[in-house]
PDB file of C-alpha atoms in Angstrom:
ATOM      1  CA  UNK A   1       0.000   0.000   0.000  1.00 94.00           C
ATOM      2  CA  UNK A   2       1.343   3.435  -0.914  1.00 95.00           C
ATOM      3  CA  UNK A   3       1.582   5.992   1.910  1.00 94.00           C
ATOM      4  CA  UNK A   4       1.559   9.499   0.405  1.00 95.00           C
ATOM      5  CA  UNK A   5       3.261  12.164   2.526  1.00 95.00           C
ATOM      6  CA  UNK A   6       3.417  15.909   2.003  1.00 95.00           C
ATOM      7  CA  UNK A   7       6.309  16.459   4.407  1.00 95.00           C
ATOM      8  CA  UNK A   8       9.916  15.351   3.975  1.00 96.00           C
ATOM      9  CA  UNK A   9       9.453  12.373   6.304  1.00 97.00           C
ATOM     10  CA  UNK A  10       7.077  10.458   8.584  1.00 97.00           C
ATOM     11  CA  UNK A  11       8.137   8.686  11.766  1.00 97.00           C
ATOM     12  CA  UNK A  12       7.816   4.916  11.814  1.00 97.00           C
ATOM     13  CA  UNK A  13       5.481   4.787  14.815  1.00 96.00           C
ATOM     14  CA  UNK A  14       3.236   7.447  13.272  1.00 95.00           C
ATOM     15  CA  UNK A  15       3.042   5.562   9.972  1.00 96.00           C
ATOM     16  CA  UNK A  16       1.852   2.347  11.661  1.00 95.00           C
ATOM     17  CA  UNK A  17      -0.810   4.213  13.621  1.00 94.00           C
ATOM     18  CA  UNK A  18      -1.869   6.483  10.724  1.00 91.00           C
ATOM     19  CA  UNK A  19      -2.308   3.534   8.349  1.00 93.00           C
ATOM     20  CA  UNK A  20      -4.340   1.529  10.868  1.00 92.00           C
ATOM     21  CA  UNK A  21      -1.874  -1.338  11.337  1.00 93.00           C
ATOM     22  CA  UNK A  22      -2.148  -0.592  15.071  1.00 93.00           C
ATOM     23  CA  UNK A  23      -4.713   1.438  16.934  1.00 91.00           C
ATOM     24  CA  UNK A  24      -2.463   3.297  19.380  1.00 92.00           C
ATOM     25  CA  UNK A  25       0.984   4.811  19.502  1.00 90.00           C
ATOM     26  CA  UNK A  26       1.748   2.632  22.530  1.00 93.00           C
ATOM     27  CA  UNK A  27       1.079  -0.501  20.523  1.00 95.00           C
ATOM     28  CA  UNK A  28       3.299   0.802  17.718  1.00 95.00           C
ATOM     29  CA  UNK A  29       6.099   1.483  20.201  1.00 94.00           C
ATOM     30  CA  UNK A  30       5.879  -2.049  21.588  1.00 96.00           C
ATOM     31  CA  UNK A  31       5.942  -3.927  18.265  1.00 97.00           C
ATOM     32  CA  UNK A  32       8.817  -1.768  17.011  1.00 97.00           C
ATOM     33  CA  UNK A  33      10.868  -2.303  20.188  1.00 97.00           C
ATOM     34  CA  UNK A  34      10.107  -6.048  20.022  1.00 97.00           C
ATOM     35  CA  UNK A  35      11.723  -6.199  16.564  1.00 97.00           C
ATOM     36  CA  UNK A  36       8.522  -7.079  14.696  1.00 97.00           C
ATOM     37  CA  UNK A  37       8.818  -4.301  12.092  1.00 98.00           C
ATOM     38  CA  UNK A  38      11.146  -4.210   9.094  1.00 98.00           C
ATOM     39  CA  UNK A  39      12.244  -1.092   7.237  1.00 98.00           C
ATOM     40  CA  UNK A  40      13.721  -1.693   3.798  1.00 98.00           C
ATOM     41  CA  UNK A  41      14.033  -5.406   4.578  1.00 98.00           C
ATOM     42  CA  UNK A  42      15.860  -5.041   7.904  1.00 98.00           C
ATOM     43  CA  UNK A  43      14.493  -5.177  11.449  1.00 98.00           C
ATOM     44  CA  UNK A  44      14.163  -1.670  12.880  1.00 98.00           C
ATOM     45  CA  UNK A  45      13.765  -1.036  16.622  1.00 97.00           C
ATOM     46  CA  UNK A  46      13.820   2.784  16.426  1.00 96.00           C
ATOM     47  CA  UNK A  47      10.253   4.043  16.768  1.00 89.00           C
ATOM     48  CA  UNK A  48      11.320   7.550  15.743  1.00 94.00           C
ATOM     49  CA  UNK A  49      12.972   6.305  12.548  1.00 97.00           C
ATOM     50  CA  UNK A  50      12.392   8.918   9.846  1.00 98.00           C
ATOM     51  CA  UNK A  51      10.910   7.365   6.722  1.00 98.00           C
ATOM     52  CA  UNK A  52      11.303   9.168   3.435  1.00 98.00           C
ATOM     53  CA  UNK A  53       9.970   8.618  -0.074  1.00 97.00           C
ATOM     54  CA  UNK A  54      11.026   5.194  -1.331  1.00 98.00           C
ATOM     55  CA  UNK A  55      11.263   3.553   2.091  1.00 98.00           C
ATOM     56  CA  UNK A  56       9.296   0.328   2.608  1.00 98.00           C
ATOM     57  CA  UNK A  57       7.839  -0.948   5.893  1.00 98.00           C
ATOM     58  CA  UNK A  58       6.691  -4.489   6.649  1.00 98.00           C
ATOM     59  CA  UNK A  59       4.681  -5.510   9.716  1.00 97.00           C
ATOM     60  CA  UNK A  60       2.793  -8.814   9.792  1.00 95.00           C
ATOM     61  CA  UNK A  61       0.694  -8.901   6.588  1.00 93.00           C
ATOM     62  CA  UNK A  62       1.042  -5.140   6.034  1.00 93.00           C
ATOM     63  CA  UNK A  63       3.439  -3.710   3.433  1.00 97.00           C
ATOM     64  CA  UNK A  64       3.747   0.051   3.051  1.00 97.00           C
ATOM     65  CA  UNK A  65       5.778   2.163   0.649  1.00 98.00           C
ATOM     66  CA  UNK A  66       6.306   5.841   1.438  1.00 98.00           C
ATOM     67  CA  UNK A  67       5.810   8.202  -1.503  1.00 97.00           C
ATOM     68  CA  UNK A  68       6.032  11.963  -1.771  1.00 94.00           C
ATOM     69  CA  UNK A  69       2.690  13.517  -2.711  1.00 89.00           C
TER      70      UNK A  69
END
């Protein structure tokens, strides 16, 4: 799923919450810290990771690609 952003970046925890993969920021923080989220194919445990156009995020059955609007 394409995630269009108007800013230069979106934080990883915000993306998961914004796209509905998780319902709260607390849940996003936990799954990221538990190593359940991949950014560009590698496990990422930084919830504040800045995602820019072209970055891909995988969590469970969800796949997101960040794109500049």
